[in-house]
Amino acid sequence: MNYELEEGVLKPILSVGKLKKFSLASIYKKSIDQNYTLVINTFRNKILVVDNQCIMDDKVEIDESLENWFKTPANDLEYFTVDTLYDSEQLLEAKKRIQISIAVTYSCNLHCSYCFQQKYDGLIKKTITLADLNIILDKISELQAKDPKLDISIGLFGGEPLLPKNEAIIDRIFEYCVEHKVKVGITTNGIFLPYFAKKLIIYRGIISAIAVTINTLPETYRETVKITKVANNPEKLLAVTKLLLDYGVVMDVGTNFDKTNLSKLSDIFNYFVDQGYFERENFYWNVGRVDDRFFDTGYDDYIVSETDILLELMKIKDGIPNNLHAGFIQTCKNITDKLDLSFNEEQIKGIYNYCWNVSPYEKVYYVDNELNLFRCTVTVGRPQYILGNLDNFDLLTYEHETKTFLDYKVCQTCYLGGFCSGGCKLSADVDFDKQCRWEKKEFERFVNLILLPEIKKRLKCL
C-alpha cells in the first residue's frame, strides 16, 4: 500500500487503473525503513510514502492516473506555467486590500546586534515632515474615494516610530485614522510606550495592534543583552504590556529566537500561560526567527534554523492556543501544513513562493520620510530597493515582482526547487550559492528530525 500525507494523516492511495512507471528525477527520496520510502515532489506539493517494491532504477511504478503527481520542470517544463501556480480567488481577494506602512523616521534609540536596518550606514535619520505626511494621507484618501470598498490599513514603522520627538506626527496620523475610519498598527521596540500610554489607550479603537519585541524574561535578560544588544528591558516592557492589555489595547508580542534564547521558549510560553494572557482576546504571541537576509549583520554564529524552533514548539504542541502564531516557517511550510505543525502561521503566500514578499497575494507598501516606496520589510531604507516615489506612483496598478522556481533555471532541476524557489530573494541576490546550501542543509535536518519521525509514528497507527 502507498500513502499520501494530507491533513495530518497518511491517506491510502487506491489503484484504479493500470500500473505505469514514472521518473523520480528531481524528486526527493529517502528511505523510511525496510518497507517504505519517502517521496517528495516539491513541484506538485506531494508528500508520499511509497512501498519499496514500487521503486527501482530511479523510477516508481504506480497507478497511471497519478501521472501528474510526478511531473517536474525537468521532465515536462511546459506543464508548469505562472497561470497554474496561483489561486485565482486569492488573487481577486488581494485586490480588495492594501497596507501602507509609514516609516516615520529611520532614527532608533537602540542598535540591536541582529537589526538588518540599522546596520546600513546610509539611512537618512530625519523625521518625516507634516507636509510629506499629509501627501501620504491625501493619497490614502484618494484610494478611498476611488474604491470605498477597498480595505486600507496603515502601519507605523521605522526606525522607531514612537520616539517622543515624533509625537506631532503620531497625533496627526491618529486624528486622520479616526476621521477616515482607518486602522493603524504600530511596530515599536516599546521603550517609549509608557510615554505614549495614555494616548494609545484613548485611541485604542483605531489601533489594530501594537507589535513589541520581548525576547527574554527578566531573569535571563542580563546575559542575552550582552550579545543581542536588544536593550528594551523586559521587566518594564512586560509591565506596560499588561497595562495596555488591561485597558483593551491589542498587543502583538513577538519573540525572535536565536541561540541566546531558544532554550527558553517553553519558559516564555509558560509565563504567558501563567499570566493568563492567552485567555485575552487582545493578546497575541508571534514566534519569529532571527535571520540575516543580506549576510551583513555578522550575526551568523547565533542564528538557528526553522527546524530548531519547531522542535521547541513541538514540546508544547498539545496546548497551543489560537493566539500563538508562528511567523518563521518558509521552505518547509507546505510540509508543516500537511503535518498539522504550522502553529497557526498566517503568512499569506503562494504554494511555490518562499515568502509573502515574492507572492502576489499581499499588496503592502512601506513609505519613508522622503516618500520613497519599498516592498519588503528588510529592504526599507536601502536605495537600491526603492520601487519609486509616492509623487508619481500608482499604488493600485503596480504589480509586485514575484518569484518561483520558474524564475531560476537551476531550481527547476533541484529536488527542493518547488518549496524553496530560490529561497529569500534578497539573500539570493547577494549570494545565491550560500542561500542554496543553507536551504538544502536545513531541509535535510527538517526531514531527519521532524518529518521522518512524524511519518513513522503515523505508520505505526495504520
CSV table of C-alpha atoms in Angstrom, one decimal:
chain,number,residue,atom,x,y,z
A,1,MET,CA,0.0,0.0,0.0
A,2,ASN,CA,1.2,3.5,-0.8
A,3,TYR,CA,0.1,6.7,1.1
A,4,GLU,CA,-0.2,10.4,0.7
A,5,LEU,CA,0.4,12.8,3.6
A,6,GLU,CA,-2.6,15.2,3.9
A,7,GLU,CA,-4.3,16.9,6.8
A,8,GLY,CA,-2.0,15.3,9.4
A,9,VAL,CA,-2.7,11.7,8.3
A,10,LEU,CA,-1.4,9.1,5.8
A,11,LYS,CA,-4.2,8.5,3.3
A,12,PRO,CA,-4.1,5.3,1.3
A,13,ILE,CA,-3.6,5.7,-2.5
A,14,LEU,CA,-6.0,3.4,-4.2
A,15,SER,CA,-5.2,1.8,-7.5
A,16,VAL,CA,-8.0,2.3,-10.0
A,17,GLY,CA,-6.1,1.6,-13.3
A,18,LYS,CA,-3.1,0.1,-14.8
A,19,LEU,CA,0.4,0.5,-13.3
A,20,LYS,CA,2.9,2.7,-15.0
A,21,LYS,CA,6.5,3.8,-14.3
A,22,PHE,CA,7.3,7.4,-13.7
A,23,SER,CA,10.7,9.1,-13.3
A,24,LEU,CA,11.9,10.3,-9.9
A,25,ALA,CA,14.5,12.6,-11.3
A,26,SER,CA,14.4,16.0,-9.5
A,27,ILE,CA,12.2,14.4,-6.8
A,28,TYR,CA,13.4,14.0,-3.2
A,29,LYS,CA,13.7,10.4,-2.0
A,30,LYS,CA,14.7,9.0,1.4
A,31,SER,CA,14.4,5.6,3.0
A,32,ILE,CA,12.0,5.4,5.9
A,33,ASP,CA,12.6,1.7,6.8
A,34,GLN,CA,12.8,-1.7,5.2
A,35,ASN,CA,9.3,-1.3,3.8
A,36,TYR,CA,8.8,2.3,2.7
A,37,THR,CA,10.5,5.2,1.0
A,38,LEU,CA,9.7,8.9,1.5
A,39,VAL,CA,9.0,10.6,-1.9
A,40,ILE,CA,8.5,14.4,-2.1
A,41,ASN,CA,7.7,16.2,-5.3
A,42,THR,CA,8.1,19.8,-4.3
A,43,PHE,CA,6.9,21.0,-7.7
A,44,ARG,CA,3.5,19.3,-7.2
A,45,ASN,CA,3.3,19.7,-3.4
A,46,LYS,CA,3.1,15.9,-2.9
A,47,ILE,CA,4.4,14.1,0.1
A,48,LEU,CA,4.2,10.3,-0.5
A,49,VAL,CA,5.1,7.2,1.4
A,50,VAL,CA,5.8,4.5,-1.2
A,51,ASP,CA,6.2,0.8,-0.8
A,52,ASN,CA,9.9,-0.1,-1.6
A,53,GLN,CA,8.8,-2.7,-4.1
A,54,CYS,CA,7.4,0.0,-6.3
A,55,ILE,CA,10.7,1.8,-6.7
A,56,MET,CA,13.5,0.7,-8.9
A,57,ASP,CA,16.2,2.4,-11.0
A,58,ASP,CA,15.0,5.9,-10.0
A,59,LYS,CA,11.5,5.2,-11.2
A,60,VAL,CA,8.3,4.5,-9.3
A,61,GLU,CA,5.6,2.1,-10.6
A,62,ILE,CA,2.2,3.3,-9.5
A,63,ASP,CA,-1.3,3.8,-10.8
A,64,GLU,CA,-1.2,5.5,-14.2
A,65,SER,CA,-3.9,8.0,-13.1
A,66,LEU,CA,-1.3,9.7,-10.8
A,67,GLU,CA,1.0,10.8,-13.7
A,68,ASN,CA,0.6,14.5,-12.8
A,69,TRP,CA,1.9,13.8,-9.3
A,70,PHE,CA,5.3,13.1,-10.7
A,71,LYS,CA,5.7,15.9,-13.2
A,72,THR,CA,8.6,18.2,-12.7
A,73,PRO,CA,10.1,21.0,-14.8
A,74,ALA,CA,12.9,18.6,-15.7
A,75,ASN,CA,10.6,16.1,-17.3
A,76,ASP,CA,7.7,18.4,-18.5
A,77,LEU,CA,8.5,22.1,-18.3
A,78,GLU,CA,5.5,23.1,-20.4
A,79,TYR,CA,3.2,21.7,-17.7
A,80,PHE,CA,4.2,24.5,-15.3
A,81,THR,CA,3.1,28.0,-16.1
A,82,VAL,CA,2.6,31.1,-14.0
A,83,ASP,CA,-1.2,30.8,-14.5
A,84,THR,CA,-1.3,27.4,-12.8
A,85,LEU,CA,0.8,28.4,-9.8
A,86,TYR,CA,-1.6,30.9,-8.2
A,87,ASP,CA,-5.2,30.7,-6.9
A,88,SER,CA,-7.5,33.0,-8.9
A,89,GLU,CA,-9.8,33.6,-5.9
A,90,GLN,CA,-6.9,34.6,-3.7
A,91,LEU,CA,-5.7,37.0,-6.5
A,92,LEU,CA,-9.1,38.7,-6.5
A,93,GLU,CA,-9.1,38.9,-2.7
A,94,ALA,CA,-5.6,40.5,-2.8
A,95,LYS,CA,-7.0,43.4,-4.9
A,96,LYS,CA,-9.5,44.2,-2.2
A,97,ARG,CA,-6.9,45.3,0.4
A,98,ILE,CA,-3.8,47.4,0.7
A,99,GLN,CA,-1.5,48.2,3.6
A,100,ILE,CA,0.6,51.4,3.7
A,101,SER,CA,3.3,51.3,6.4
A,102,ILE,CA,4.8,54.7,7.1
A,103,ALA,CA,8.5,54.7,8.2
A,104,VAL,CA,8.1,57.8,10.3
A,105,THR,CA,11.8,58.0,10.8
A,106,TYR,CA,14.9,55.9,10.4
A,107,SER,CA,16.2,57.1,13.8
A,108,CYS,CA,16.2,54.5,16.5
A,109,ASN,CA,17.2,54.7,20.2
A,110,LEU,CA,18.6,51.1,20.0
A,111,HIS,CA,21.2,49.4,17.9
A,112,CYS,CA,20.4,45.7,18.2
A,113,SER,CA,23.0,43.3,17.0
A,114,TYR,CA,20.8,41.5,14.5
A,115,CYS,CA,19.0,44.5,13.2
A,116,PHE,CA,19.1,44.4,9.3
A,117,GLN,CA,18.2,48.1,9.0
A,118,GLN,CA,20.4,50.0,11.5
A,119,LYS,CA,23.5,48.1,10.1
A,120,TYR,CA,23.1,50.2,7.0
A,121,ASP,CA,25.1,53.5,7.4
A,122,GLY,CA,23.3,55.3,4.7
A,123,LEU,CA,20.0,55.9,6.5
A,124,ILE,CA,18.7,59.4,6.4
A,125,LYS,CA,17.6,59.7,10.0
A,126,LYS,CA,15.2,62.6,10.0
A,127,THR,CA,11.5,62.6,11.0
A,128,ILE,CA,9.0,62.9,8.2
A,129,THR,CA,7.6,66.4,7.8
A,130,LEU,CA,3.9,67.1,8.4
A,131,ALA,CA,3.8,68.3,4.8
A,132,ASP,CA,5.1,65.0,3.4
A,133,LEU,CA,2.9,63.0,5.9
A,134,ASN,CA,-0.1,64.9,4.5
A,135,ILE,CA,0.8,63.8,1.0
A,136,ILE,CA,0.7,60.2,2.1
A,137,LEU,CA,-2.6,60.7,3.9
A,138,ASP,CA,-4.1,62.5,0.9
A,139,LYS,CA,-3.0,59.6,-1.3
A,140,ILE,CA,-4.9,57.2,1.1
A,141,SER,CA,-8.0,59.5,0.8
A,142,GLU,CA,-7.7,59.3,-3.0
A,143,LEU,CA,-7.7,55.5,-2.8
A,144,GLN,CA,-10.8,55.5,-0.5
A,145,ALA,CA,-12.6,57.8,-2.9
A,146,LYS,CA,-11.8,55.7,-5.9
A,147,ASP,CA,-12.9,52.5,-4.2
A,148,PRO,CA,-14.9,52.9,-1.0
A,149,LYS,CA,-14.9,49.1,-0.5
A,150,LEU,CA,-11.1,48.9,-0.6
A,151,ASP,CA,-9.8,47.6,2.8
A,152,ILE,CA,-7.0,50.1,3.6
A,153,SER,CA,-4.8,49.8,6.7
A,154,ILE,CA,-1.9,52.0,7.9
A,155,GLY,CA,1.2,50.8,9.8
A,156,LEU,CA,3.8,52.8,11.7
A,157,PHE,CA,7.3,51.6,11.2
A,158,GLY,CA,10.9,52.9,11.4
A,159,GLY,CA,13.5,53.1,12.8
A,160,GLU,CA,11.5,53.7,16.0
A,161,PRO,CA,8.2,55.4,15.3
A,162,LEU,CA,7.3,56.1,19.0
A,163,LEU,CA,10.2,58.5,19.7
A,164,PRO,CA,8.9,61.5,21.8
A,165,LYS,CA,10.1,63.9,19.0
A,166,ASN,CA,7.7,62.2,16.6
A,167,GLU,CA,4.6,63.0,18.8
A,168,ALA,CA,3.1,65.6,16.4
A,169,ILE,CA,3.4,63.1,13.5
A,170,ILE,CA,1.7,60.4,15.6
A,171,ASP,CA,-1.1,62.8,16.6
A,172,ARG,CA,-1.8,63.7,13.0
A,173,ILE,CA,-2.0,60.0,12.0
A,174,PHE,CA,-4.3,59.1,14.8
A,175,GLU,CA,-6.6,62.1,14.0
A,176,TYR,CA,-6.7,61.0,10.4
A,177,CYS,CA,-7.5,57.4,11.3
A,178,VAL,CA,-10.4,58.5,13.5
A,179,GLU,CA,-11.8,60.8,10.8
A,180,HIS,CA,-11.4,58.3,8.0
A,181,LYS,CA,-12.2,55.1,10.0
A,182,VAL,CA,-8.8,53.5,9.1
A,183,LYS,CA,-7.0,51.1,11.4
A,184,VAL,CA,-3.3,51.7,12.3
A,185,GLY,CA,-0.8,49.1,13.5
A,186,ILE,CA,2.4,50.1,15.3
A,187,THR,CA,5.7,48.3,15.3
A,188,THR,CA,7.9,49.5,18.2
A,189,ASN,CA,10.7,48.5,20.5
A,190,GLY,CA,8.4,49.6,23.3
A,191,ILE,CA,10.8,51.8,25.3
A,192,PHE,CA,8.6,54.8,25.0
A,193,LEU,CA,5.3,53.0,25.4
A,194,PRO,CA,4.9,54.5,28.9
A,195,TYR,CA,5.3,58.0,27.4
A,196,PHE,CA,2.6,57.3,24.8
A,197,ALA,CA,0.4,55.0,27.0
A,198,LYS,CA,-2.4,57.5,27.7
A,199,LYS,CA,-2.7,58.4,24.1
A,200,LEU,CA,-2.6,54.8,23.0
A,201,ILE,CA,-5.4,53.9,25.4
A,202,ILE,CA,-7.5,56.9,24.2
A,203,TYR,CA,-7.1,55.8,20.5
A,204,ARG,CA,-7.3,52.1,21.1
A,205,GLY,CA,-10.4,51.9,18.9
A,206,ILE,CA,-8.4,52.6,15.8
A,207,ILE,CA,-5.2,50.7,16.7
A,208,SER,CA,-5.2,47.3,15.1
A,209,ALA,CA,-2.3,46.1,17.2
A,210,ILE,CA,0.9,47.3,18.9
A,211,ALA,CA,3.7,45.0,17.9
A,212,VAL,CA,6.5,44.8,20.5
A,213,THR,CA,9.5,42.5,20.9
A,214,ILE,CA,10.1,40.6,24.1
A,215,ASN,CA,13.0,38.2,23.6
A,216,THR,CA,13.7,37.2,27.1
A,217,LEU,CA,12.2,37.1,30.6
A,218,PRO,CA,13.7,39.4,33.2
A,219,GLU,CA,15.8,36.7,34.9
A,220,THR,CA,17.7,35.9,31.7
A,221,TYR,CA,17.9,39.4,30.2
A,222,ARG,CA,21.3,40.4,31.5
A,223,GLU,CA,23.1,37.5,29.8
A,224,THR,CA,21.3,37.7,26.4
A,225,VAL,CA,21.6,41.5,26.1
A,226,LYS,CA,25.4,41.2,26.1
A,227,ILE,CA,25.1,39.6,22.7
A,228,THR,CA,21.8,40.8,21.2
A,229,LYS,CA,22.1,44.5,22.4
A,230,VAL,CA,18.3,44.5,22.5
A,231,ALA,CA,18.1,47.0,25.3
A,232,ASN,CA,14.3,47.1,25.8
A,233,ASN,CA,14.3,45.9,29.4
A,234,PRO,CA,11.7,43.1,29.5
A,235,GLU,CA,10.6,43.8,33.1
A,236,LYS,CA,9.5,47.3,32.2
A,237,LEU,CA,8.1,46.2,28.8
A,238,LEU,CA,6.1,43.4,30.3
A,239,ALA,CA,4.6,45.8,32.9
A,240,VAL,CA,3.5,48.3,30.2
A,241,THR,CA,2.2,45.5,28.0
A,242,LYS,CA,0.0,44.3,30.9
A,243,LEU,CA,-1.2,47.8,31.5
A,244,LEU,CA,-2.2,48.3,27.8
A,245,LEU,CA,-3.8,44.9,27.7
A,246,ASP,CA,-5.9,45.7,30.8
A,247,TYR,CA,-7.2,48.8,29.0
A,248,GLY,CA,-8.2,46.8,25.9
A,249,VAL,CA,-5.3,47.7,23.6
A,250,VAL,CA,-4.4,44.9,21.2
A,251,MET,CA,-0.8,43.8,22.0
A,252,ASP,CA,1.1,41.6,19.5
A,253,VAL,CA,4.2,40.4,21.4
A,254,GLY,CA,6.9,39.0,19.1
A,255,THR,CA,9.8,36.9,20.3
A,256,ASN,CA,12.7,36.4,17.9
A,257,PHE,CA,14.6,33.3,18.6
A,258,ASP,CA,18.3,32.6,18.2
A,259,LYS,CA,20.9,30.6,20.2
A,260,THR,CA,20.8,33.1,23.0
A,261,ASN,CA,17.1,32.4,23.9
A,262,LEU,CA,15.8,29.3,22.1
A,263,SER,CA,16.2,27.1,25.2
A,264,LYS,CA,13.8,29.5,27.0
A,265,LEU,CA,10.9,29.2,24.5
A,266,SER,CA,8.9,27.0,26.9
A,267,ASP,CA,9.6,29.3,29.8
A,268,ILE,CA,8.4,32.3,27.9
A,269,PHE,CA,5.3,30.4,26.7
A,270,ASN,CA,4.6,29.2,30.3
A,271,TYR,CA,5.0,32.8,31.6
A,272,PHE,CA,2.2,34.0,29.2
A,273,VAL,CA,0.1,31.0,30.2
A,274,ASP,CA,0.5,31.7,33.9
A,275,GLN,CA,-0.3,35.4,33.4
A,276,GLY,CA,-3.5,34.4,31.7
A,277,TYR,CA,-2.5,36.3,28.6
A,278,PHE,CA,-3.6,33.6,26.1
A,279,GLU,CA,-7.1,33.9,27.6
A,280,ARG,CA,-7.3,37.5,26.5
A,281,GLU,CA,-8.7,38.3,23.0
A,282,ASN,CA,-6.4,41.3,22.7
A,283,PHE,CA,-3.2,39.4,23.1
A,284,TYR,CA,-1.1,37.6,20.5
A,285,TRP,CA,2.3,35.9,20.8
A,286,ASN,CA,4.2,35.7,17.5
A,287,VAL,CA,7.2,33.4,17.3
A,288,GLY,CA,9.9,34.6,15.0
A,289,ARG,CA,13.4,33.7,13.9
A,290,VAL,CA,16.4,36.0,13.8
A,291,ASP,CA,17.9,35.9,10.2
A,292,ASP,CA,20.5,37.7,8.2
A,293,ARG,CA,18.9,38.3,4.7
A,294,PHE,CA,21.8,40.4,3.4
A,295,PHE,CA,24.5,38.4,5.1
A,296,ASP,CA,25.8,41.6,6.5
A,297,THR,CA,24.9,41.7,10.2
A,298,GLY,CA,27.8,39.4,11.3
A,299,TYR,CA,25.3,37.5,13.5
A,300,ASP,CA,25.7,34.1,11.8
A,301,ASP,CA,27.1,32.3,14.9
A,302,TYR,CA,23.8,32.9,16.8
A,303,ILE,CA,21.3,32.1,14.1
A,304,VAL,CA,19.1,29.0,14.4
A,305,SER,CA,17.0,27.2,11.8
A,306,GLU,CA,13.3,26.7,11.3
A,307,THR,CA,13.7,23.2,12.5
A,308,ASP,CA,15.4,24.2,15.7
A,309,ILE,CA,12.4,26.4,16.7
A,310,LEU,CA,9.8,23.8,15.5
A,311,LEU,CA,11.4,21.2,17.8
A,312,GLU,CA,11.0,23.5,20.7
A,313,LEU,CA,7.4,24.4,19.8
A,314,MET,CA,6.6,20.7,19.4
A,315,LYS,CA,7.4,20.3,23.2
A,316,ILE,CA,4.3,22.3,23.9
A,317,LYS,CA,2.2,21.4,20.8
A,318,ASP,CA,-0.6,19.8,22.8
A,319,GLY,CA,-1.6,23.1,24.4
A,320,ILE,CA,-1.2,25.6,21.5
A,321,PRO,CA,-3.7,28.4,21.8
A,322,ASN,CA,-5.2,30.1,18.8
A,323,ASN,CA,-3.5,33.4,19.6
A,324,LEU,CA,0.0,31.9,19.3
A,325,HIS,CA,1.3,32.3,15.8
A,326,ALA,CA,4.5,31.1,14.2
A,327,GLY,CA,6.0,33.6,11.8
A,328,PHE,CA,9.2,32.0,10.6
A,329,ILE,CA,8.3,28.9,8.5
A,330,GLN,CA,9.2,29.3,4.9
A,331,THR,CA,10.7,26.4,2.8
A,332,CYS,CA,9.1,23.7,5.0
A,333,LYS,CA,5.7,25.5,5.3
A,334,ASN,CA,3.9,23.1,2.8
A,335,ILE,CA,5.0,20.1,4.8
A,336,THR,CA,4.2,21.5,8.2
A,337,ASP,CA,0.7,22.3,6.9
A,338,LYS,CA,0.4,18.6,5.9
A,339,LEU,CA,1.7,17.5,9.3
A,340,ASP,CA,-0.6,20.0,11.2
A,341,LEU,CA,2.6,21.5,12.7
A,342,SER,CA,2.4,25.1,11.3
A,343,PHE,CA,1.4,26.5,14.7
A,344,ASN,CA,-1.2,29.0,13.3
A,345,GLU,CA,1.2,30.6,10.9
A,346,GLU,CA,-0.9,33.1,9.0
A,347,GLN,CA,1.6,34.3,6.4
A,348,ILE,CA,-0.2,34.8,3.1
A,349,LYS,CA,1.9,33.4,0.3
A,350,GLY,CA,1.6,31.1,-2.7
A,351,ILE,CA,2.4,27.4,-2.5
A,352,TYR,CA,5.5,27.9,-4.5
A,353,ASN,CA,6.6,31.3,-3.1
A,354,TYR,CA,9.3,31.4,-0.5
A,355,CYS,CA,7.6,34.2,1.4
A,356,TRP,CA,4.8,36.9,1.2
A,357,ASN,CA,7.3,39.4,-0.3
A,358,VAL,CA,7.6,37.4,-3.6
A,359,SER,CA,3.9,36.4,-3.6
A,360,PRO,CA,1.1,38.3,-5.4
A,361,TYR,CA,-1.3,37.9,-2.6
A,362,GLU,CA,-0.2,40.8,-0.4
A,363,LYS,CA,-0.3,44.4,-1.5
A,364,VAL,CA,2.0,46.1,1.0
A,365,TYR,CA,4.0,49.3,0.7
A,366,TYR,CA,6.4,50.9,3.0
A,367,VAL,CA,6.7,54.7,2.6
A,368,ASP,CA,9.7,56.5,4.1
A,369,ASN,CA,10.5,60.1,5.2
A,370,GLU,CA,11.3,61.1,1.6
A,371,LEU,CA,8.2,59.4,0.2
A,372,ASN,CA,10.2,56.5,-1.3
A,373,LEU,CA,8.4,53.2,-1.6
A,374,PHE,CA,9.6,49.8,-0.6
A,375,ARG,CA,8.1,46.3,-0.8
A,376,CYS,CA,9.9,44.1,1.8
A,377,THR,CA,10.4,44.9,5.5
A,378,VAL,CA,14.1,44.1,5.2
A,379,THR,CA,14.7,46.5,2.3
A,380,VAL,CA,13.2,49.6,3.9
A,381,GLY,CA,15.9,52.4,3.8
A,382,ARG,CA,18.1,50.8,1.2
A,383,PRO,CA,18.2,52.9,-2.0
A,384,GLN,CA,18.8,50.0,-4.4
A,385,TYR,CA,15.3,48.6,-3.4
A,386,ILE,CA,13.3,51.8,-3.9
A,387,LEU,CA,10.2,51.0,-6.0
A,388,GLY,CA,9.6,54.6,-6.9
A,389,ASN,CA,8.3,57.8,-5.2
A,390,LEU,CA,4.8,58.3,-4.0
A,391,ASP,CA,4.5,61.5,-6.1
A,392,ASN,CA,4.3,59.6,-9.3
A,393,PHE,CA,3.4,56.0,-8.3
A,394,ASP,CA,0.1,54.2,-8.8
A,395,LEU,CA,-0.4,52.1,-5.7
A,396,LEU,CA,-3.3,50.1,-7.1
A,397,THR,CA,-2.0,49.1,-10.5
A,398,TYR,CA,1.7,48.4,-9.6
A,399,GLU,CA,2.5,44.7,-9.9
A,400,HIS,CA,5.0,43.4,-7.3
A,401,GLU,CA,7.8,41.3,-8.5
A,402,THR,CA,7.1,37.6,-7.8
A,403,LYS,CA,9.5,34.7,-7.6
A,404,THR,CA,9.0,30.9,-8.1
A,405,PHE,CA,11.1,28.1,-9.4
A,406,LEU,CA,10.2,29.3,-12.9
A,407,ASP,CA,12.4,32.3,-12.4
A,408,TYR,CA,15.5,30.3,-11.5
A,409,LYS,CA,16.6,27.7,-14.1
A,410,VAL,CA,18.9,25.9,-11.6
A,411,CYS,CA,15.8,25.5,-9.3
A,412,GLN,CA,13.9,23.6,-12.0
A,413,THR,CA,16.2,20.6,-11.6
A,414,CYS,CA,16.6,20.7,-7.9
A,415,TYR,CA,14.6,18.4,-5.7
A,416,LEU,CA,13.9,21.3,-3.3
A,417,GLY,CA,13.0,23.8,-6.1
A,418,GLY,CA,9.3,23.9,-5.7
A,419,PHE,CA,9.3,24.6,-2.0
A,420,CYS,CA,12.4,26.8,-1.8
A,421,SER,CA,12.1,28.6,-5.2
A,422,GLY,CA,15.5,30.2,-4.8
A,423,GLY,CA,15.0,31.0,-1.1
A,424,CYS,CA,14.9,34.5,0.1
A,425,LYS,CA,15.2,36.7,-3.0
A,426,LEU,CA,17.4,39.2,-1.0
A,427,SER,CA,19.8,36.6,0.1
A,428,ALA,CA,19.8,35.0,-3.4
A,429,ASP,CA,20.7,38.4,-4.9
A,430,VAL,CA,23.7,38.7,-2.5
A,431,ASP,CA,25.0,35.1,-2.7
A,432,PHE,CA,22.8,32.5,-4.4
A,433,ASP,CA,25.1,29.6,-3.7
A,434,LYS,CA,25.3,30.3,0.0
A,435,GLN,CA,21.5,30.7,0.2
A,436,CYS,CA,21.1,27.4,-1.7
A,437,ARG,CA,23.4,25.5,0.5
A,438,TRP,CA,21.7,26.7,3.7
A,439,GLU,CA,18.2,25.7,2.4
A,440,LYS,CA,19.3,22.2,1.4
A,441,LYS,CA,21.2,21.6,4.6
A,442,GLU,CA,18.3,22.8,6.8
A,443,PHE,CA,15.7,20.9,4.7
A,444,GLU,CA,17.7,17.7,5.3
A,445,ARG,CA,17.6,18.5,9.1
A,446,PHE,CA,13.9,19.0,8.9
A,447,VAL,CA,13.3,15.7,7.2
A,448,ASN,CA,15.6,13.8,9.6
A,449,LEU,CA,14.5,15.4,12.8
A,450,ILE,CA,10.8,16.1,12.2
A,451,LEU,CA,9.3,14.7,9.0
A,452,LEU,CA,10.6,11.1,9.2
A,453,PRO,CA,9.8,10.6,13.0
A,454,GLU,CA,6.3,12.0,12.4
A,455,ILE,CA,5.7,9.7,9.4
A,456,LYS,CA,7.0,6.7,11.4
A,457,LYS,CA,4.5,7.5,14.2
A,458,ARG,CA,1.7,7.6,11.7
A,459,LEU,CA,2.7,4.4,10.0
A,460,LYS,CA,2.5,2.6,13.4
A,461,CYS,CA,-1.0,3.8,13.8
A,462,LEU,CA,-2.2,2.3,10.5
